[in-house]
Coordinates of C-alpha atoms in Angstrom, one line a residue:
X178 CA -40.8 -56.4 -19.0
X179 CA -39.6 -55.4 -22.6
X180 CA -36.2 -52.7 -22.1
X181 CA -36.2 -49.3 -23.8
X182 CA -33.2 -47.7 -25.0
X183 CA -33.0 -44.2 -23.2
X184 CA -35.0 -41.0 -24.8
X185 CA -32.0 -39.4 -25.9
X186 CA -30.1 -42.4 -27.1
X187 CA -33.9 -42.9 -29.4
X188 CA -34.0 -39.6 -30.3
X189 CA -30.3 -39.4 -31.6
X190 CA -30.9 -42.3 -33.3
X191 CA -34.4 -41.3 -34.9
X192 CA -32.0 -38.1 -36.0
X193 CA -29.5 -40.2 -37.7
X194 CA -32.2 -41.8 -39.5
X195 CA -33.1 -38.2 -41.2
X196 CA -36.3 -38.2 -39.3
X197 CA -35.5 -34.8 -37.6
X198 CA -33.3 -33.9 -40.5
X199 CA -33.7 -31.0 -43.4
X200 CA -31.0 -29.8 -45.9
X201 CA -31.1 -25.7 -46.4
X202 CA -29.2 -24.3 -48.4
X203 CA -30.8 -22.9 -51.5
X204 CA -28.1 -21.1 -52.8
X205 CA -24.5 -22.1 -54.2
X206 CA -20.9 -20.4 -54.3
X207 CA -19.9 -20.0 -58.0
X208 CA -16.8 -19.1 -59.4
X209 CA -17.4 -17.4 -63.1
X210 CA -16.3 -14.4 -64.4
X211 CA -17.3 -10.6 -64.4
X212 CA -19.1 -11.3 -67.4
X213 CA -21.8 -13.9 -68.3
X214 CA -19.8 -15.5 -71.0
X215 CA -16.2 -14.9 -70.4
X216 CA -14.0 -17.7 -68.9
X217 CA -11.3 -15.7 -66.1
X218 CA -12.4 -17.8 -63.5
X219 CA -11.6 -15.5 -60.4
X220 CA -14.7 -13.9 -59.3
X221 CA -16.7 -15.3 -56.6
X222 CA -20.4 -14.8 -56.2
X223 CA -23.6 -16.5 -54.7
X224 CA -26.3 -18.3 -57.1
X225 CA -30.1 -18.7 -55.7
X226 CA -31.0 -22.5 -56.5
X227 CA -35.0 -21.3 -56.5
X228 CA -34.5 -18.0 -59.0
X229 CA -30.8 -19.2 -61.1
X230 CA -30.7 -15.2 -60.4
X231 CA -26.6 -14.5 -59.7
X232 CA -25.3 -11.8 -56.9
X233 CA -23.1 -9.2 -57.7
X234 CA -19.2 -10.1 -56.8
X235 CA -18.7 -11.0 -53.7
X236 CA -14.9 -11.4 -54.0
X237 CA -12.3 -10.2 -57.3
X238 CA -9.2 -12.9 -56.8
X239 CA -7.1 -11.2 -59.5
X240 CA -6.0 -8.6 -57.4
X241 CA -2.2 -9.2 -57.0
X242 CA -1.6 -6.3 -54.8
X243 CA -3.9 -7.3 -52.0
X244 CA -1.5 -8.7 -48.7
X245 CA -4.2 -11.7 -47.4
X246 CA -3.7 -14.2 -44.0
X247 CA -1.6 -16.7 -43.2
X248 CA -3.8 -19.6 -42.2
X249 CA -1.8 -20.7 -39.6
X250 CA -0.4 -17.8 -37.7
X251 CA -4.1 -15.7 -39.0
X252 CA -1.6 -12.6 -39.2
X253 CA -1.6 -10.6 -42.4
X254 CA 0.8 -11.2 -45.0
X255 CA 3.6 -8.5 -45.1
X256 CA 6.0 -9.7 -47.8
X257 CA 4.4 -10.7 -51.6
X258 CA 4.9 -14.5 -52.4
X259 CA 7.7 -15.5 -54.6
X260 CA 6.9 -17.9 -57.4
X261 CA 9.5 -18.2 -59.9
X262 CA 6.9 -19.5 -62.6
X263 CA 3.8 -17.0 -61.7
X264 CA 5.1 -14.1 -60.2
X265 CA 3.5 -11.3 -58.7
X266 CA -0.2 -13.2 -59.6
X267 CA 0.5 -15.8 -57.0
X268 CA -0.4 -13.4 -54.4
X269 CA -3.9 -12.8 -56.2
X270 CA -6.0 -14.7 -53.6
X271 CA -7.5 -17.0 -57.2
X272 CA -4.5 -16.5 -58.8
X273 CA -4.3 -18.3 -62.0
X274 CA -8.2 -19.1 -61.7
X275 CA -10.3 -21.5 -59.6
X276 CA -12.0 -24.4 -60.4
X277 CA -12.4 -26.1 -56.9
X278 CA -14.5 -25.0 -54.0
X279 CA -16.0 -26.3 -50.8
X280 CA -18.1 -24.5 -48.6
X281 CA -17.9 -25.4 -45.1
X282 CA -21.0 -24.3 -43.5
X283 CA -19.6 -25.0 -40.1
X284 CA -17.0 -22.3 -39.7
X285 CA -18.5 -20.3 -42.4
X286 CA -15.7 -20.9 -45.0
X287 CA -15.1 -21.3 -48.2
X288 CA -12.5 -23.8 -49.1
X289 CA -10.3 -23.7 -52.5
X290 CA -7.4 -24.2 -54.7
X291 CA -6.1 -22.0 -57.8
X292 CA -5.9 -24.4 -60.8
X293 CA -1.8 -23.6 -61.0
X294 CA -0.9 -23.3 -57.6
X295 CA -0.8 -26.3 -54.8
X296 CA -1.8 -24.5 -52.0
X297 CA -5.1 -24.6 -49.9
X298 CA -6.7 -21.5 -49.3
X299 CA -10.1 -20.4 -47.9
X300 CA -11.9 -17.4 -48.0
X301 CA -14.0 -16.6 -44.1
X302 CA -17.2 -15.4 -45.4
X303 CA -17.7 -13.3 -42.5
X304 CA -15.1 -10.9 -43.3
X305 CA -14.1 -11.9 -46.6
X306 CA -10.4 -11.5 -45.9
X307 CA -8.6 -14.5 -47.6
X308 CA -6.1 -16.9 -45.8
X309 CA -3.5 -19.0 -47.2
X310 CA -2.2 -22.2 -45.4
X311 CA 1.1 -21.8 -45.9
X312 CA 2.9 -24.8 -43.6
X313 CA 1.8 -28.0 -46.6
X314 CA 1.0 -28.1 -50.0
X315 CA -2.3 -29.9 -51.3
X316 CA -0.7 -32.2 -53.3
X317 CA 3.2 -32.3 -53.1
X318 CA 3.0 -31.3 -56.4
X319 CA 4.1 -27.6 -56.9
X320 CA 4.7 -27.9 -60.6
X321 CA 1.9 -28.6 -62.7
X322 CA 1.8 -31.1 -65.4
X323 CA 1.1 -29.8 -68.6
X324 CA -1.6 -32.1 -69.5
X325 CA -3.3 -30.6 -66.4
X326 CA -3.6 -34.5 -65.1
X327 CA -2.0 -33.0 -61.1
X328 CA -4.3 -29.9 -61.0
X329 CA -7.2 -30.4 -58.7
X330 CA -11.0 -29.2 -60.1
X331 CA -12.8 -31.0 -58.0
X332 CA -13.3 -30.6 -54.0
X333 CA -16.3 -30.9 -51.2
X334 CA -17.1 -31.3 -47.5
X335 CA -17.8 -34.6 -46.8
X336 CA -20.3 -36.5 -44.2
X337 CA -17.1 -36.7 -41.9
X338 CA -16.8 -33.1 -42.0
X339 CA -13.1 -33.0 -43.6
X340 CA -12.4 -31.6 -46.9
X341 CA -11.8 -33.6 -49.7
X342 CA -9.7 -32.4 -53.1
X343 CA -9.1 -34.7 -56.2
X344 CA -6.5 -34.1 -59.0
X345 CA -7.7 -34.7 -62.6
X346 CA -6.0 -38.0 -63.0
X347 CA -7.4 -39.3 -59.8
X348 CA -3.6 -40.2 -58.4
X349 CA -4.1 -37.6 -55.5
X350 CA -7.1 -37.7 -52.9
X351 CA -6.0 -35.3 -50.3
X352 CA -8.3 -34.6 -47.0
X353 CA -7.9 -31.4 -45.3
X354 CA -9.0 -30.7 -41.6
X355 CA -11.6 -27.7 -41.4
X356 CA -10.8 -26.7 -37.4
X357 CA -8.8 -24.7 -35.9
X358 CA -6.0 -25.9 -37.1
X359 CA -5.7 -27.3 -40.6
X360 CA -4.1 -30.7 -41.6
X361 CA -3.5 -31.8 -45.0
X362 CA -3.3 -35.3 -45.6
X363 CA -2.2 -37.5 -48.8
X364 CA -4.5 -40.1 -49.0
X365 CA -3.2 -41.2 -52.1
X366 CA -5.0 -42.9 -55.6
X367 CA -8.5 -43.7 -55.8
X368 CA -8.5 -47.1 -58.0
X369 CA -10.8 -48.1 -60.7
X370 CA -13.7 -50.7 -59.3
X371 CA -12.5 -53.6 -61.5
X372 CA -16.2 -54.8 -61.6
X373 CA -17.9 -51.3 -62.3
X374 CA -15.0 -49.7 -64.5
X375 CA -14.0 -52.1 -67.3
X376 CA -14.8 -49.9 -69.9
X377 CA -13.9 -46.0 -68.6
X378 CA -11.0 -45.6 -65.7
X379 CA -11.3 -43.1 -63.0
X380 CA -8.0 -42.5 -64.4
X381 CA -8.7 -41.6 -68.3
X382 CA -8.2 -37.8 -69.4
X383 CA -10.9 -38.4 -72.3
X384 CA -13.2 -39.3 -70.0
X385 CA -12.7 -38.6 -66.4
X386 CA -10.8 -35.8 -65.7
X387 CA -12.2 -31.8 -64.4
X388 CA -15.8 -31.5 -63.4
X389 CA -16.4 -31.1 -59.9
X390 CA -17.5 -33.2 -56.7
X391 CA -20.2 -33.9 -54.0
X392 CA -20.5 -35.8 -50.9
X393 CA -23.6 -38.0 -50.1
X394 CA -24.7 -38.3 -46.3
X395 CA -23.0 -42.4 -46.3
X396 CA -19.7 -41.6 -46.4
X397 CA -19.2 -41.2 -50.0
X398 CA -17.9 -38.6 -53.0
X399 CA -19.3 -38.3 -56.5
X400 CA -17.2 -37.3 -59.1
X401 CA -18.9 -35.6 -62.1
X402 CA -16.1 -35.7 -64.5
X403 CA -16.2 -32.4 -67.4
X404 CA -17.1 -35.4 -69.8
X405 CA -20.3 -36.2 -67.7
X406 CA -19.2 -39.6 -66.3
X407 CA -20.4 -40.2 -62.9
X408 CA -18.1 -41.9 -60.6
X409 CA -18.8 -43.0 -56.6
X410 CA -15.8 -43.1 -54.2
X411 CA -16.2 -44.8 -51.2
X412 CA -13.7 -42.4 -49.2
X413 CA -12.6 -45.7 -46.7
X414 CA -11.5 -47.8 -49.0
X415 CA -10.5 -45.2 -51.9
X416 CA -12.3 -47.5 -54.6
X417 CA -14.0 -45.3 -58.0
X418 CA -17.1 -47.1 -58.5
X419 CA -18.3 -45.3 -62.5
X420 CA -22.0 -45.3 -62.4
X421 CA -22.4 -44.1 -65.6
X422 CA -22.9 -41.3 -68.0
X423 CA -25.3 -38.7 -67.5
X424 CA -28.3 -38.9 -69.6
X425 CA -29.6 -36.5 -71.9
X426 CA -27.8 -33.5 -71.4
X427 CA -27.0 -31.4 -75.0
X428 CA -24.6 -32.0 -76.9
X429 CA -21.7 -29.4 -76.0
X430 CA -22.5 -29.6 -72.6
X431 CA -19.7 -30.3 -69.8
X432 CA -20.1 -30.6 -66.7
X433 CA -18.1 -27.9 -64.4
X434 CA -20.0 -27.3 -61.5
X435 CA -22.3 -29.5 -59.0
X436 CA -24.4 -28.7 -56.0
X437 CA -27.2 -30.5 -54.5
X438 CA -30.3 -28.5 -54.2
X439 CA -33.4 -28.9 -51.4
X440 CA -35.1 -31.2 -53.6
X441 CA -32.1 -33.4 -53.0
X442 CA -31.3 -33.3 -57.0
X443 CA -28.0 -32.6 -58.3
X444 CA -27.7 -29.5 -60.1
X445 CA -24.8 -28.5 -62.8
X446 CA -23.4 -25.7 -64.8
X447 CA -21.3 -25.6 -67.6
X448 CA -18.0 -23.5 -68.1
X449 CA -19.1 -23.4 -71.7
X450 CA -22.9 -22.8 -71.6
X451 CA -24.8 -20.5 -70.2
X452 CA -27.7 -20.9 -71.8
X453 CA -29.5 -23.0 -68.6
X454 CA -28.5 -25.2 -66.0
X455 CA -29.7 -29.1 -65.2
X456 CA -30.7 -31.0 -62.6
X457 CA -29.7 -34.9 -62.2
X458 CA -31.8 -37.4 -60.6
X459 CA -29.1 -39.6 -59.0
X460 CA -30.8 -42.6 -59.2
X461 CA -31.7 -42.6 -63.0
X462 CA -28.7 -40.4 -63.6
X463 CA -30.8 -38.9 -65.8
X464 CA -30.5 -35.0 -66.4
X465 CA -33.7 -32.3 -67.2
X466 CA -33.4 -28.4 -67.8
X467 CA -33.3 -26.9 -64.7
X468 CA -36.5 -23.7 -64.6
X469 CA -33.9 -21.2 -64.7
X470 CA -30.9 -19.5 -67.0
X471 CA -27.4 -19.8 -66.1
X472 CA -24.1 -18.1 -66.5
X473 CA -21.1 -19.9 -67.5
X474 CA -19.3 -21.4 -64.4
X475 CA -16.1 -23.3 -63.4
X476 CA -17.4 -24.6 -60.1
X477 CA -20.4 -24.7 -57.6
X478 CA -20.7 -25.6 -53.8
X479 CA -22.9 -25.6 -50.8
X480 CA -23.1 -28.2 -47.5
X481 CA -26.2 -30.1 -48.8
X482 CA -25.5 -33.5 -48.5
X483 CA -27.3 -36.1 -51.6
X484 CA -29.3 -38.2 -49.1
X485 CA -28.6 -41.2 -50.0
X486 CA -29.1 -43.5 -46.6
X487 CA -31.9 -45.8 -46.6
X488 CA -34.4 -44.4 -44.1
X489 CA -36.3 -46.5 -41.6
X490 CA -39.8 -46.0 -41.0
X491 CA -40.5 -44.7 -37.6
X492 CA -42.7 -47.9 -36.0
X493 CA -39.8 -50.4 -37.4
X494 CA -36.8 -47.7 -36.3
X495 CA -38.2 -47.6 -32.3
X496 CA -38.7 -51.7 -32.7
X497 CA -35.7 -51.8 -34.5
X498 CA -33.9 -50.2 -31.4
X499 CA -35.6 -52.0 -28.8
X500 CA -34.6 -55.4 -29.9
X501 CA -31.6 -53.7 -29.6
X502 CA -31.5 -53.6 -25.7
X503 CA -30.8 -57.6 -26.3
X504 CA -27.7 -56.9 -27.8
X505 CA -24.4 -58.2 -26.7
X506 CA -23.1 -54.5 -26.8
X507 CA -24.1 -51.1 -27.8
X508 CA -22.1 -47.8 -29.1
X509 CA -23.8 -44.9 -28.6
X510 CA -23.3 -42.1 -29.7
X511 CA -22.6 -42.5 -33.4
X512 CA -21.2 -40.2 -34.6
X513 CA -18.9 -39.0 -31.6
X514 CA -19.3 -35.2 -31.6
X515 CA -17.0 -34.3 -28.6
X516 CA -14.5 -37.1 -28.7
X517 CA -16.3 -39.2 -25.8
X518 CA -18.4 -42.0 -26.5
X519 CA -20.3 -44.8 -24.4
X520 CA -20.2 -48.7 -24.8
X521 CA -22.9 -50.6 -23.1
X522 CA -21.9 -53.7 -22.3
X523 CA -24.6 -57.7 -21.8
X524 CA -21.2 -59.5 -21.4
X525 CA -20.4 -62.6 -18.9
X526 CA -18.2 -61.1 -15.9
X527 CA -14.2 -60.7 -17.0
X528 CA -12.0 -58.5 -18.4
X529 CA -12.8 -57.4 -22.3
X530 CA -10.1 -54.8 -24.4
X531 CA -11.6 -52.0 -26.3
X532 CA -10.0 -51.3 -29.3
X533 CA -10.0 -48.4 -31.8
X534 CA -8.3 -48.3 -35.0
X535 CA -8.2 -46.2 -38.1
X536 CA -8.9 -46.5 -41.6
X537 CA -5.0 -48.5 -41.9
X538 CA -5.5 -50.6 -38.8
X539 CA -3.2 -48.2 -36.7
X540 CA -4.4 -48.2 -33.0
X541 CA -6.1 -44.8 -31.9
X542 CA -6.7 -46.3 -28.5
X543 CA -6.6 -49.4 -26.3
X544 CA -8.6 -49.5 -22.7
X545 CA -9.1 -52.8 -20.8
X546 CA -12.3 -52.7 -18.9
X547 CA -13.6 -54.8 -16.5
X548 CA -17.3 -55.6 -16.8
X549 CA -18.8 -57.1 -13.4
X550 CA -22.9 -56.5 -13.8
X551 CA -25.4 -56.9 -16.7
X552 CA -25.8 -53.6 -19.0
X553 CA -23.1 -52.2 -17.8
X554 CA -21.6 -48.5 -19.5
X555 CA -18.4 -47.6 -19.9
X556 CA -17.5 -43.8 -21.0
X557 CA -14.5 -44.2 -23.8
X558 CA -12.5 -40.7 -24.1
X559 CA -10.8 -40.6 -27.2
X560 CA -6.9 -39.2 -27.7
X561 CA -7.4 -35.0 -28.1
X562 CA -5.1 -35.6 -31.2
X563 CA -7.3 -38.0 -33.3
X564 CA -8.3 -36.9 -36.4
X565 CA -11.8 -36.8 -37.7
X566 CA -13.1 -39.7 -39.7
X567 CA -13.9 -43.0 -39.8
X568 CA -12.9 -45.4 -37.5
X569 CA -13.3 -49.1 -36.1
X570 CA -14.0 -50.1 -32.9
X571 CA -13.4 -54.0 -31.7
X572 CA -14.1 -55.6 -28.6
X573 CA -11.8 -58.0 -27.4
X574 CA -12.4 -60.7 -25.1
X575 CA -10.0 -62.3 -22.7
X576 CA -8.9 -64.8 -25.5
X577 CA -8.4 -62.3 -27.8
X578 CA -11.4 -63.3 -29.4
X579 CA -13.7 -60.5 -31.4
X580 CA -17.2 -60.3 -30.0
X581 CA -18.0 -56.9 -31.1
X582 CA -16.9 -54.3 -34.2
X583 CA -18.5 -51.2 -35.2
X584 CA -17.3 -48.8 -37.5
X585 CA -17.4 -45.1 -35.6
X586 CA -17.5 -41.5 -37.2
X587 CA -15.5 -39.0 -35.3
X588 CA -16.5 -35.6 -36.0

């Protein structure tokens, strides 16, 4: 008799394949200014994808009177911020302008960083009040070079649903938490593919630097630098893969702002045109007017993901899983939404050693289990403490011996 996987284990995965799957935003948060054509990038509004039409302010950042929140404590803030550089316009809640967002659709925020100060900030689009986090910098960078190469302009929320920030030159990918309670994390430099990137470095200020950033649905960032180079970052390994230059966009044209829109094309707007926006195909990376006008803009961002995952038809997806109740051992479910997940184990009787480690190789967790009948499951509870993101799972017979790794996405 031929073994089926359980309904909900098929239906998660027939989800996962983007069978029962739909991206909706069709609308962006842009940062321009009051006016159509002027450059004071600290006004916040919302741009319809369909109509290019542009709402009225939904937020003035250059307000340096306004007391916001303290992200941490989420108490008001009673004393102004002291900056010896800035002043009084630190406290303005975009400051010395903006030219990084992400919109976490999640917990209805909106992630950001003003160009001249490192600190993360996010605005609750429920009430609009502002909130600085104000135990870690983004960076470690407080003073800002004067090439602009440690000022981060680009940001998104990725697959793993963290943050992610980049500084111009590339030396800084920084991941920020989105919970409760936010951590900031260093990841360090991205590095230059040394197959893909002979010719143009992730790392070059003529052709690389500002622009902005999206995250596709495979655990990747692309990097659309103001100079319209397309880079991809695999976010595990930290490797810039350039992919290209964008094709026929106008001369004049830079790149400042990228959101993906329901047709699953990449649109961008320019901080020094306004006379339309494009959309990108990302596999010819070629560009075409977009239908509608534009106003000039410093940054764009929404949650749509670029799908980029091969899809499996449905008939070889269900045979697909079926051979897979022959399998030595099966994870399920991937990715872990509540910090529990479940092994399923075709091993000869004995002891085995479940491992998790992260991104490093630092252990997350080790369990030794004990596995005494055919297909048997074992519930893995992960540490409260772990972090979101990728991890790898081994398991370990009594030798020591590897007979099973799979990479794991904690949400």
């Amino acid at each position: 008799m031929k073994r089926h996987l359980p309904l909900s284990l098929l239906s998660f995965f027939l989800c996962m394949a983007g069978l029962v799957s739909a991206q909706s935003d069709r609308f962006a948060y842009a940062i321009t200014d009051i006016n159509k054509e002027g450059a004071n990038w600290s006004f916040l509004r919302r741009m319809d994808l369909a109509t290019g039409s542009f709402s009225d302010v939904l937020l003035s950042g250059n307000d340096a009177t306004q007391l916001n929140f303290d992200a941490v404590t989420k108490k008001q803030l009673t004393a102004a911020l002291k900056d010896e550089r800035l002043g009084k316009l630190a406290n303005a809640a975009f400051a010395t302008g903006v030219a990084a967002i992400a919109y976490d659709k999640k917990n209805n925020r909106l992630y950001y960083t003003p160009m001249f100060l490192d600190q993360l900030r996010y605005v609750d689009l429920k009430t609009m009040n502002v909130y600085y986090v104000t135990n870690a910098g983004l960076t470690g960078s407080a003073t800002k070079a004067t090439d602009q190469s440690n000022i981060v302009t680009r940001m998104a929320i990725a697959a793993d649903g963290n943050g992610y920030a980049l500084t111009n030159d590339g030396s800084h990918l920084v991941r920020f938490t989105t919970g409760k309670k936010i951590v900031v994390t260093d990841l360090g430099a991205v590095v230059d593919d040394p197959a893909a990137n002979k010719d143009v470095s992730v790392h070059n200020s003529c052709s690389s630097f500002g622009g902005d950033m999206i995250a596709d649905d495979d655990g990747n960032l692309f990097v659309f630098s103001a100079r319209n180079h397309v880079f991809k970052i695999n976010i595990d390994t930290k490797i810039a893969s350039h992919l290209g230059m964008i094709a026929d966009l106008p001369a004049g044209f830079t790149i400042n702002g990228a959101a993906v829109n329901d047709n699953n094309q990449i649109l961008v707007t320019s901080a020094m045109n306004s006379s339309t926006s494009y959309v990108i195909d990302y596999k010819s990376w070629k560009a075409s007017p977009s239908a509608v006008a534009s106003w000039r803009t410093s940054d764009l961002a929404n949650s749509n993901l670029l799908a980029t995952r091969k899809h499996i038809e449905p008939a070889k997806l269900i045979k697909t899983l079926e051979d897979l109740g022959n399998t030595k051992v099966q994870l399920y479910p991937n990715p872990v939404l509540n910090k529990q997940f479940s092994i399923q184990f075709n091993l000869p009787e004995g002891n085995y050693i479940v491992q998790v480690t992260d991104v490093v190789g630092r252990h997350a967790l080790q369990s030794t289990v004990y596995i005494k009948s055919k297909s048997q499951v074992e519930s893995i509870q992960l540490p409260s403490a772990i972090q979101k993101g990728f991890y790898l799972v081994q398991v370990l017979d009594g030798n020591s011996n590897s007979v099973f790794s799979q990479k794991l996405m904690v949400h």
